[in-house]
PDB file of C-alpha atoms and ligand atoms in Angstrom:
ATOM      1  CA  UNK O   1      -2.847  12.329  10.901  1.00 94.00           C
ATOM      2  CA  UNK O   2      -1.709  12.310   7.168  1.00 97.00           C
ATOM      3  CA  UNK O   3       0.721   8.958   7.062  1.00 97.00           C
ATOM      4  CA  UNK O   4       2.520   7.562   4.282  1.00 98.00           C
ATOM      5  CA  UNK O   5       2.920   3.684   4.229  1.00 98.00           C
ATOM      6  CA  UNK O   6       5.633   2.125   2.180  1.00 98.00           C
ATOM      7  CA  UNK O   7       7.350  -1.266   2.004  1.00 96.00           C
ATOM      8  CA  UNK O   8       8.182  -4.123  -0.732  1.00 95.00           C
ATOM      9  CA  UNK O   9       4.907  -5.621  -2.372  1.00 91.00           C
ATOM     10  CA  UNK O  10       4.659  -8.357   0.597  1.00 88.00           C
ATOM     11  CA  UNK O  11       5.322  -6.589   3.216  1.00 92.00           C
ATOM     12  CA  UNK O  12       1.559  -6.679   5.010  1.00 89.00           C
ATOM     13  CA  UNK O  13       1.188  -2.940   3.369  1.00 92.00           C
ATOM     14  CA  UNK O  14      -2.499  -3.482   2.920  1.00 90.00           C
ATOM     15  CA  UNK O  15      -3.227  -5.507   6.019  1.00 89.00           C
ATOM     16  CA  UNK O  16      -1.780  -3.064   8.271  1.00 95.00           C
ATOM     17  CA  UNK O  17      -3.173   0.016   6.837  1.00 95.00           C
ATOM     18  CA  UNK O  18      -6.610  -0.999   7.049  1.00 93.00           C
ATOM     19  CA  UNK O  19      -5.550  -1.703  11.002  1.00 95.00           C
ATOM     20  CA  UNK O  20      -3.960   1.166  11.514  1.00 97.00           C
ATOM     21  CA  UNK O  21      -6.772   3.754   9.114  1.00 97.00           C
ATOM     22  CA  UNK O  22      -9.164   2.260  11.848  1.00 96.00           C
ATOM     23  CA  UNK O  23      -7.311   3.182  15.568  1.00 96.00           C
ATOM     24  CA  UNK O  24      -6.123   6.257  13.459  1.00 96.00           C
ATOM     25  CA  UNK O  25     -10.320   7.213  12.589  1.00 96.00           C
ATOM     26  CA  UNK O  26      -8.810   8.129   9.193  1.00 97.00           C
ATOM     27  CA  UNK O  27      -9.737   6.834   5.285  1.00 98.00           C
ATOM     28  CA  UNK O  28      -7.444   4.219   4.161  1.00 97.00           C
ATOM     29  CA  UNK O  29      -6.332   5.405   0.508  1.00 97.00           C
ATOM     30  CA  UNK O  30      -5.008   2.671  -1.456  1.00 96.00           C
ATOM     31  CA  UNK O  31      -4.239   3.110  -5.249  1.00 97.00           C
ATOM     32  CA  UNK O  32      -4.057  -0.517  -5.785  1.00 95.00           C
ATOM     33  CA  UNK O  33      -7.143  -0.730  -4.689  1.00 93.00           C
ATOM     34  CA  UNK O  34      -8.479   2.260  -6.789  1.00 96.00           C
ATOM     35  CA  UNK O  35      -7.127   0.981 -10.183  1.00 96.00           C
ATOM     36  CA  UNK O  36      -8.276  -2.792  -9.438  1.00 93.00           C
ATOM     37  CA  UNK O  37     -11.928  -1.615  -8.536  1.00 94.00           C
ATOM     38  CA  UNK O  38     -11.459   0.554 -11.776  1.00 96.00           C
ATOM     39  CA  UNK O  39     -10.488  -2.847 -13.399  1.00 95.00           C
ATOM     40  CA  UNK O  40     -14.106  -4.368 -12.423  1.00 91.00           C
ATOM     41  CA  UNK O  41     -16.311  -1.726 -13.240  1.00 94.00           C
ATOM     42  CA  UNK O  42     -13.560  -1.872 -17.128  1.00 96.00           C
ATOM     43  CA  UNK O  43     -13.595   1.912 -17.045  1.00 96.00           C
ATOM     44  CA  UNK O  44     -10.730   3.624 -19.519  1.00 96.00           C
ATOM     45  CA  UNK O  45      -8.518   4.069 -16.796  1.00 96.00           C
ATOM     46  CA  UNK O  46      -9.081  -0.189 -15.307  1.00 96.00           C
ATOM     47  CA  UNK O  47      -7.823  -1.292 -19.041  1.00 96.00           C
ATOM     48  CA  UNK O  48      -4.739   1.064 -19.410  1.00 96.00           C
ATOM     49  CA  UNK O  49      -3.751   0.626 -15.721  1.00 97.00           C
ATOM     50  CA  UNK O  50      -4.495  -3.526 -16.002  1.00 96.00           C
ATOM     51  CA  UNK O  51      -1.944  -3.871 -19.020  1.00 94.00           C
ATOM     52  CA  UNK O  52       0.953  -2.364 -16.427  1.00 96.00           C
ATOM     53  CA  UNK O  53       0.006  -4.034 -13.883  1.00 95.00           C
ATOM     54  CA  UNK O  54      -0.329  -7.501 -14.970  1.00 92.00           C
ATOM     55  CA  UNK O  55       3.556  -6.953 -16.509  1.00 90.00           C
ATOM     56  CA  UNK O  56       4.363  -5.726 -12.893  1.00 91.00           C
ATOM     57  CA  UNK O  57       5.427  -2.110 -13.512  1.00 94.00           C
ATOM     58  CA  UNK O  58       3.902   0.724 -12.346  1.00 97.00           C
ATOM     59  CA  UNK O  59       1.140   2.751 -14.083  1.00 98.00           C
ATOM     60  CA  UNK O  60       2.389   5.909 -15.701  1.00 98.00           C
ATOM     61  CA  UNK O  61       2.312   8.465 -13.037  1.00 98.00           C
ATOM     62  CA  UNK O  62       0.169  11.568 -14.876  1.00 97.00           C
ATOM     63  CA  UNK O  63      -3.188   9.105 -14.516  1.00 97.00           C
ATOM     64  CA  UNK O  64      -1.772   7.627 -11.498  1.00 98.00           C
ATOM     65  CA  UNK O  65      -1.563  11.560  -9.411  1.00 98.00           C
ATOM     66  CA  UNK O  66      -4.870  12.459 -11.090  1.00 97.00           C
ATOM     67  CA  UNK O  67      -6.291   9.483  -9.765  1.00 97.00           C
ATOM     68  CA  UNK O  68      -5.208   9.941  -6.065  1.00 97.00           C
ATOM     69  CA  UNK O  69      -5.447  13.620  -5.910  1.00 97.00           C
ATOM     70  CA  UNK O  70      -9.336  13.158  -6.911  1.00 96.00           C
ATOM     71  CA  UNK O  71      -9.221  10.619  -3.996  1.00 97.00           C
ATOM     72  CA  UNK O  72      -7.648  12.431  -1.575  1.00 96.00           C
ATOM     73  CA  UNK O  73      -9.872  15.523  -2.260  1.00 95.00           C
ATOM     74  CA  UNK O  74     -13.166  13.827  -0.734  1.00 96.00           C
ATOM     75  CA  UNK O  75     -14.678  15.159   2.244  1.00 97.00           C
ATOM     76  CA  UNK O  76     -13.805  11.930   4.429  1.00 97.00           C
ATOM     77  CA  UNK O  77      -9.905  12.494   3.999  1.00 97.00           C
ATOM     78  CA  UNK O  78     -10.011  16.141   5.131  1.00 94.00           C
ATOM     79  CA  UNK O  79      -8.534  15.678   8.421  1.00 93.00           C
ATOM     80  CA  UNK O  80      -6.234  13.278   7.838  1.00 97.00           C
ATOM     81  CA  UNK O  81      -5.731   9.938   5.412  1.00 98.00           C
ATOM     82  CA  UNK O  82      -3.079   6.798   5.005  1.00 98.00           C
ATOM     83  CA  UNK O  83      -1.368   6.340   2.059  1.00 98.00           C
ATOM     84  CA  UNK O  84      -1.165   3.080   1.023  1.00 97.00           C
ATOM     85  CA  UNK O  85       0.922   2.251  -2.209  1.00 96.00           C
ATOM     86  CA  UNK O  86       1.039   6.154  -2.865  1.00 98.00           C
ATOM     87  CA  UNK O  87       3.927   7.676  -3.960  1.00 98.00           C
ATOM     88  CA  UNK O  88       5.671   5.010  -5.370  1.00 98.00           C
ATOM     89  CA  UNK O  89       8.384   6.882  -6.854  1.00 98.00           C
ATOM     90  CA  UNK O  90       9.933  10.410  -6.653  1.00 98.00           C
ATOM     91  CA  UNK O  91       8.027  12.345  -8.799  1.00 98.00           C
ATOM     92  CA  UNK O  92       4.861  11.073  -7.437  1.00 98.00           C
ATOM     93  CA  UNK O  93       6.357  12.372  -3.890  1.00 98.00           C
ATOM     94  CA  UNK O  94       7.108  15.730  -5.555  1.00 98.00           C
ATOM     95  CA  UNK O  95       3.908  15.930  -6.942  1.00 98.00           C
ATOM     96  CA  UNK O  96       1.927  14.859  -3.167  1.00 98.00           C
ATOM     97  CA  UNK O  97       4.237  17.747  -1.448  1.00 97.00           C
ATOM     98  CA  UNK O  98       2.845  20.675  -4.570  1.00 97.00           C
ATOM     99  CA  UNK O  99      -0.257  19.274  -3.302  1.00 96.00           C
ATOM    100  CA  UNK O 100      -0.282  18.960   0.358  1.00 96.00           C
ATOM    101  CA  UNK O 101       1.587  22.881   0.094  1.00 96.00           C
ATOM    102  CA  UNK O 102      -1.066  23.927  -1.837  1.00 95.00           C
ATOM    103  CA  UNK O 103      -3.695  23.054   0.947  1.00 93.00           C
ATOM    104  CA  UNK O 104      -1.051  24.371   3.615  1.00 94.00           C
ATOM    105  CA  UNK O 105      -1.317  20.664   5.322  1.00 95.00           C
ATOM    106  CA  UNK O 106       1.869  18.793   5.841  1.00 96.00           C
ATOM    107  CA  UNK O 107       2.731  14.589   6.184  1.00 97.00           C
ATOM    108  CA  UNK O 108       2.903  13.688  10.089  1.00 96.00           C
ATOM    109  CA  UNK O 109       4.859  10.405   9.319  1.00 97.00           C
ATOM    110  CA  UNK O 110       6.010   8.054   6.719  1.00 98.00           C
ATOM    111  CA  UNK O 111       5.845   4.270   7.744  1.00 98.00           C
ATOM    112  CA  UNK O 112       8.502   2.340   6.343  1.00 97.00           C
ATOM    113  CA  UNK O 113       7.811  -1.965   6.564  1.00 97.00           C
ATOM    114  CA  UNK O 114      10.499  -3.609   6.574  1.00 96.00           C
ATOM    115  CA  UNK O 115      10.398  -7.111   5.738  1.00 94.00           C
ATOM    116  CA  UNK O 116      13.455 -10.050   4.108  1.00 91.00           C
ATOM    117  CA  UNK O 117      13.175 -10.702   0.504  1.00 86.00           C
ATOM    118  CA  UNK O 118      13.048 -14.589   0.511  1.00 84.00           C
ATOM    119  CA  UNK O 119      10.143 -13.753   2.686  1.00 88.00           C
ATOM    120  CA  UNK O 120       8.296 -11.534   0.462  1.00 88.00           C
ATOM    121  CA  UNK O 121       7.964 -14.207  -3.030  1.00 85.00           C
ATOM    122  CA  UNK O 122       6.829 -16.954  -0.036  1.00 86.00           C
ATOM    123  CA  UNK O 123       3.981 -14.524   1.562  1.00 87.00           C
ATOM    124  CA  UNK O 124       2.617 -13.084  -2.191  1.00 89.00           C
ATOM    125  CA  UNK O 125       2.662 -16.575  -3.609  1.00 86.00           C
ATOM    126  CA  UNK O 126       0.815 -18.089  -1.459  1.00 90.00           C
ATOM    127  CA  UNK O 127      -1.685 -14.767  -0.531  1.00 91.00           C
ATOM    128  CA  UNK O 128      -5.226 -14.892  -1.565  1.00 94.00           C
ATOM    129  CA  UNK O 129      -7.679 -12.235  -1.304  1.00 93.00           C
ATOM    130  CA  UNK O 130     -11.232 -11.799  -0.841  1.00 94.00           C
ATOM    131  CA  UNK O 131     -13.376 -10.631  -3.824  1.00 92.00           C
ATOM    132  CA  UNK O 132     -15.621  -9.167  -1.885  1.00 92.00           C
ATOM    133  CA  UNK O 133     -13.262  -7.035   0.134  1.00 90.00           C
ATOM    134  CA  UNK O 134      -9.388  -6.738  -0.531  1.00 85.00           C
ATOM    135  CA  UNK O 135      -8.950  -6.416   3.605  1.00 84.00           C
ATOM    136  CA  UNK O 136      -9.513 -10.027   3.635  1.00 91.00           C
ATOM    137  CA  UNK O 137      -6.767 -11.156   3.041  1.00 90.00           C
ATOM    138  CA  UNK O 138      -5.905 -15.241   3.274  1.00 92.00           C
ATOM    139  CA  UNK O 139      -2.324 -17.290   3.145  1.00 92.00           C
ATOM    140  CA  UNK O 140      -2.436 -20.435   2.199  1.00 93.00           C
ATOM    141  CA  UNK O 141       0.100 -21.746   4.488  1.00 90.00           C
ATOM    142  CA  UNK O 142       0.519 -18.958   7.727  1.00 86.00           C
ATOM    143  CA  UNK O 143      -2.947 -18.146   7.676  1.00 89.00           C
ATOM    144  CA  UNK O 144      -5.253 -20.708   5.510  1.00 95.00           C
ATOM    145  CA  UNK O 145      -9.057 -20.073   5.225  1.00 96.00           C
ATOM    146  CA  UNK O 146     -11.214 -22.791   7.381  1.00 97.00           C
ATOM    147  CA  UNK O 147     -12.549 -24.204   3.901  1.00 96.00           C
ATOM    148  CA  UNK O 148     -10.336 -23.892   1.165  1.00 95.00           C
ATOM    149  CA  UNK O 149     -11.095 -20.969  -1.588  1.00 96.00           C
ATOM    150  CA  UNK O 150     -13.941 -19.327   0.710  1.00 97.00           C
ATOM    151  CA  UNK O 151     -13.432 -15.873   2.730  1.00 97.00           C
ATOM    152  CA  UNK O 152     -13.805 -16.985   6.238  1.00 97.00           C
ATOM    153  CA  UNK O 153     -15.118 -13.657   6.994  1.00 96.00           C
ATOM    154  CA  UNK O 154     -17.919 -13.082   4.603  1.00 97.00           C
ATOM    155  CA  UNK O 155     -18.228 -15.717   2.508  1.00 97.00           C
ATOM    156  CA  UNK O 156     -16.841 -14.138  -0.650  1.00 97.00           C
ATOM    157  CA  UNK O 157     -14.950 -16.101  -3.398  1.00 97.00           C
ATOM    158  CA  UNK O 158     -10.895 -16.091  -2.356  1.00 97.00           C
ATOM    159  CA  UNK O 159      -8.849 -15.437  -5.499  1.00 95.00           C
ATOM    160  CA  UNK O 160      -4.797 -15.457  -6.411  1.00 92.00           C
ATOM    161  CA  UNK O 161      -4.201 -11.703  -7.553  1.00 88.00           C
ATOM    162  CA  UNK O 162      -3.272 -11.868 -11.523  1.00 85.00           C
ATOM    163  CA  UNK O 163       0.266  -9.568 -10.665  1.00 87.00           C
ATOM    164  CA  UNK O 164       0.679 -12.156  -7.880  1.00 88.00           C
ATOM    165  CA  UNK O 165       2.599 -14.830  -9.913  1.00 85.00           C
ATOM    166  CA  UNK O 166       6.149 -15.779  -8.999  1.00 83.00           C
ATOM    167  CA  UNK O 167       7.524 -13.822 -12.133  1.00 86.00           C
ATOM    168  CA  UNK O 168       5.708 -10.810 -11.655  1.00 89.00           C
ATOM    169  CA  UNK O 169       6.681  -9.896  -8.069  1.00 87.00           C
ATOM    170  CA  UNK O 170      10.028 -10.390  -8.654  1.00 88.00           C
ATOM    171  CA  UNK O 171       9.635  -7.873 -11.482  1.00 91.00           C
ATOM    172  CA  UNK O 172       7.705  -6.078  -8.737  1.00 92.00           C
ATOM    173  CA  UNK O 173      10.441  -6.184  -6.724  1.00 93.00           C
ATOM    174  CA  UNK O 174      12.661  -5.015  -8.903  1.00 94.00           C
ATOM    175  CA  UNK O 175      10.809  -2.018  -9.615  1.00 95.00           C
ATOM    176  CA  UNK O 176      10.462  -1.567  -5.952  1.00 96.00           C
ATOM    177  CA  UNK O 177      14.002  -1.049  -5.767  1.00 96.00           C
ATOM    178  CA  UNK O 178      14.787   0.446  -8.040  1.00 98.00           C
ATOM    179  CA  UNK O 179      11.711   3.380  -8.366  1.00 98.00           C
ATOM    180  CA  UNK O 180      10.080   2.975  -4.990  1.00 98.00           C
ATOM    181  CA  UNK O 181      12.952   2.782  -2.275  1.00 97.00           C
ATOM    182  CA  UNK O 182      14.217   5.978  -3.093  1.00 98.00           C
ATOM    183  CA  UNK O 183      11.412   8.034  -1.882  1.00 98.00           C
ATOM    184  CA  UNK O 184      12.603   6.445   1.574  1.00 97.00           C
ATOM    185  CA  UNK O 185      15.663   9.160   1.686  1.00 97.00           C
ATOM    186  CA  UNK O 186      13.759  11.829   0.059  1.00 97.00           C
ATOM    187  CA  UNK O 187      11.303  11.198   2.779  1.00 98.00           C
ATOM    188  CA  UNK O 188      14.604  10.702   5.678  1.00 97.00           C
ATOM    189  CA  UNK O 189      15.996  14.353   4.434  1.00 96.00           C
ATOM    190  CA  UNK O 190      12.181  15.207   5.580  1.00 96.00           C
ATOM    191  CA  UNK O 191      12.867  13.740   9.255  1.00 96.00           C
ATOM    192  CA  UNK O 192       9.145  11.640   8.327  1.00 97.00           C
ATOM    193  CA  UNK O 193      10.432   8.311   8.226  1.00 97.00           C
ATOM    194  CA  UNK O 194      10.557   5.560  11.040  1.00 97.00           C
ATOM    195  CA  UNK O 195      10.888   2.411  10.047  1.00 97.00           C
ATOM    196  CA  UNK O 196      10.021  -0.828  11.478  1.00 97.00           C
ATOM    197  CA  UNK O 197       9.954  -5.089  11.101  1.00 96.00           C
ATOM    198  CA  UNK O 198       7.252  -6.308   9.300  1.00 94.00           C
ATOM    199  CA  UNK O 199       8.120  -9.910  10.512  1.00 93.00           C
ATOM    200  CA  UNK O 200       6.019 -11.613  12.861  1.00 90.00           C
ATOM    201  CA  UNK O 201       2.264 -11.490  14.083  1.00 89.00           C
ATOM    202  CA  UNK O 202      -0.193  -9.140  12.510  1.00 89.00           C
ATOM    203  CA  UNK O 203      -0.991  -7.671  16.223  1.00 94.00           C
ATOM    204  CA  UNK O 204       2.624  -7.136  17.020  1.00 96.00           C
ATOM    205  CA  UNK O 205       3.600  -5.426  13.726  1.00 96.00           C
ATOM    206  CA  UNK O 206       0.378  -3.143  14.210  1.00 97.00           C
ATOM    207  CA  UNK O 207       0.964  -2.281  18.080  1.00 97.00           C
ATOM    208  CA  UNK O 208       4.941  -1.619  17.064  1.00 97.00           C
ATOM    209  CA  UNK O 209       3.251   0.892  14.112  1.00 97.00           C
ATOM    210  CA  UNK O 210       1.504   3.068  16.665  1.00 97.00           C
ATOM    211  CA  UNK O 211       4.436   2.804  18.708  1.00 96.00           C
ATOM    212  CA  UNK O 212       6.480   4.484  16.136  1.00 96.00           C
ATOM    213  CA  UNK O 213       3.449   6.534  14.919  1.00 94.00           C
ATOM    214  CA  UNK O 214       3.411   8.178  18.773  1.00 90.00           C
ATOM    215  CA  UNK O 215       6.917   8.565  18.988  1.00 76.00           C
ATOM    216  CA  UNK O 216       6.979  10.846  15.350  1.00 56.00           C
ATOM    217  CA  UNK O 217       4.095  12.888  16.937  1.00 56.00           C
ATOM    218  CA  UNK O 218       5.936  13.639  20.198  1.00 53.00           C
ATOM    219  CA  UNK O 219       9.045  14.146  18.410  1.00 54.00           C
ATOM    220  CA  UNK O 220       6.969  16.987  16.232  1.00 50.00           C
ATOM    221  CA  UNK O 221       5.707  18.376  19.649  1.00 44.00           C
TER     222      UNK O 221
HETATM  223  P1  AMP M 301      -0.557  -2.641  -4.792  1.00 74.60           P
HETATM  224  O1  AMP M 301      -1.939  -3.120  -4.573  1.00 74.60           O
HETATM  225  O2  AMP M 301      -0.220  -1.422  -3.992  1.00 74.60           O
HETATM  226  O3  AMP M 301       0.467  -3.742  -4.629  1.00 74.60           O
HETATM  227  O4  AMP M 301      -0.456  -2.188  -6.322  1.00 74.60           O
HETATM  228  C1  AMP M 301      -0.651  -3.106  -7.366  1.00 74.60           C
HETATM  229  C2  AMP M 301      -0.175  -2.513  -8.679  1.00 74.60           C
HETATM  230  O5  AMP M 301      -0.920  -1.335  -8.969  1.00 74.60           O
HETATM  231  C3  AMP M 301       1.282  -2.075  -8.701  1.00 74.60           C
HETATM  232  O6  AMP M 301       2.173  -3.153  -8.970  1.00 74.60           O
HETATM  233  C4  AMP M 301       1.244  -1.048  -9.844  1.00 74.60           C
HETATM  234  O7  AMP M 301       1.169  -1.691 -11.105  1.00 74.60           O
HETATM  235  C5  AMP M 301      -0.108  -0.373  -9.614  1.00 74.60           C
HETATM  236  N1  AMP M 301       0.047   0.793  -8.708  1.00 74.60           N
HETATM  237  C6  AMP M 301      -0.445   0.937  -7.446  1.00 74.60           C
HETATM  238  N2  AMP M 301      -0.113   2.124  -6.925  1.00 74.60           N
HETATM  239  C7  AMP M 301       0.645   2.758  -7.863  1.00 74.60           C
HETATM  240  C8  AMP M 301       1.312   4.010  -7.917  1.00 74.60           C
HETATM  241  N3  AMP M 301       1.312   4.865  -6.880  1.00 74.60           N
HETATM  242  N4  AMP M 301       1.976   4.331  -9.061  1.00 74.60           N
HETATM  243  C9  AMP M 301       1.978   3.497 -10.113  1.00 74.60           C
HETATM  244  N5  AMP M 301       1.414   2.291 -10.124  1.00 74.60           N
HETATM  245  C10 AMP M 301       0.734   1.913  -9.006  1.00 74.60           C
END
């Protein structure tokens, strides 16, 4: 399956998709995740896309394509992959359909989270992630690790995200609305979307995922 996950920063994007990459036996493909392991290894592309990210806008879109084409062009993601944080505007969708015509492969679904805003600052301000692995992921309040500031699942230092502050996810936010939401109707005049809560227990939000996942594939039957 070729999915497309989108939803405000906060909405359990990341937490789901490595879920639902694993029942799906497909390569989660996360661009967050690409520019911040760019960021360690301070490659070219880590300091330019750093500088955008820290100020909570998105990374211009020429290095930002390059960068997930490359990705998506590895052997693992040839029979399917989830998109996680990719497109994030319309031009970035524009430029994922030239490439998905191009290899005569089409999107099966595009999972939209939806989640309150109020909700969204409490969840990122208090989330802390693993820096060993960005799938363990920690809240400080709804889901605290057993000793504080260690990853209860390998050990690994747990760290506050520098884009996390309170100031830049509302900017986030704001550029969520105003660049990322409307690849949700270019994606509705598609028939792809299906869009569900994002409130409540991780389990529930990623059994209600493959509920909606099933229902776009018999819909496509
Ligand atoms: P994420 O981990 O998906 O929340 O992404 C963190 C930050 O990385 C975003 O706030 C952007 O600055 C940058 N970023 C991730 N994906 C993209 C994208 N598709 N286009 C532009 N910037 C992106």
């Amino acid at each position: 399956m070729r999915i497309v996950l989108v939803g405000p920063p906060g909405a359990g994007k990341g937490t789901q998709a490595v879920r639902l990459a694993e029942k799906l036996a497909v390569p989660h493909i996360s661009t967050g995740d690409l520019f911040r392991a760019n960021i360690s290894r301070q490659t070219e592309l880590g300091k330019l896309a750093k500088s955008y990210m820290d100020a909570g806008n998105l990374v211009p879109d020429e290095v930002t394509i390059a960068m997930a084409k490359d990705r998506m062009e590895q052997p693992d993601a040839e029979g399917g992959f989830l998109l996680d944080g990719f497109p994030r505007n319309v031009s970035q969708a524009e430029a994922l359909d030239r490439l998905l015509q191009s290899e005569a492969i089409t999107l099966d679904a595009v999972l939209d989270l939806e989640v309150p805003e109020e909700e969204v600052v409490k969840r990122i301000a208090g989330r802390r992630i693993c820096r060993n692995d960005s799938s363990h992921v920690f809240h400080v309040t709804y889901s605290p690790a057993k000793q504080e500031g260690v990853c209860d699942v390998c050990g690994g230092e747990l760290y506050q995200r520098d884009d996390d502050s309170e100031e830049t996810v509302r900017k986030r936010l704001e550029v969520y609305h105003t660049q990322t939401e409307p690849i949700i109707d270019y994606y509705k005049s598609q028939g792809l979307v299906r869009t569900i809560s994002s409130l409540g227990p991780v389990d529930e939000i990623t059994e209600r995922a493959l509920e909606a996942l099933k229902a776009e594939k018999a819909e496509n039957k």
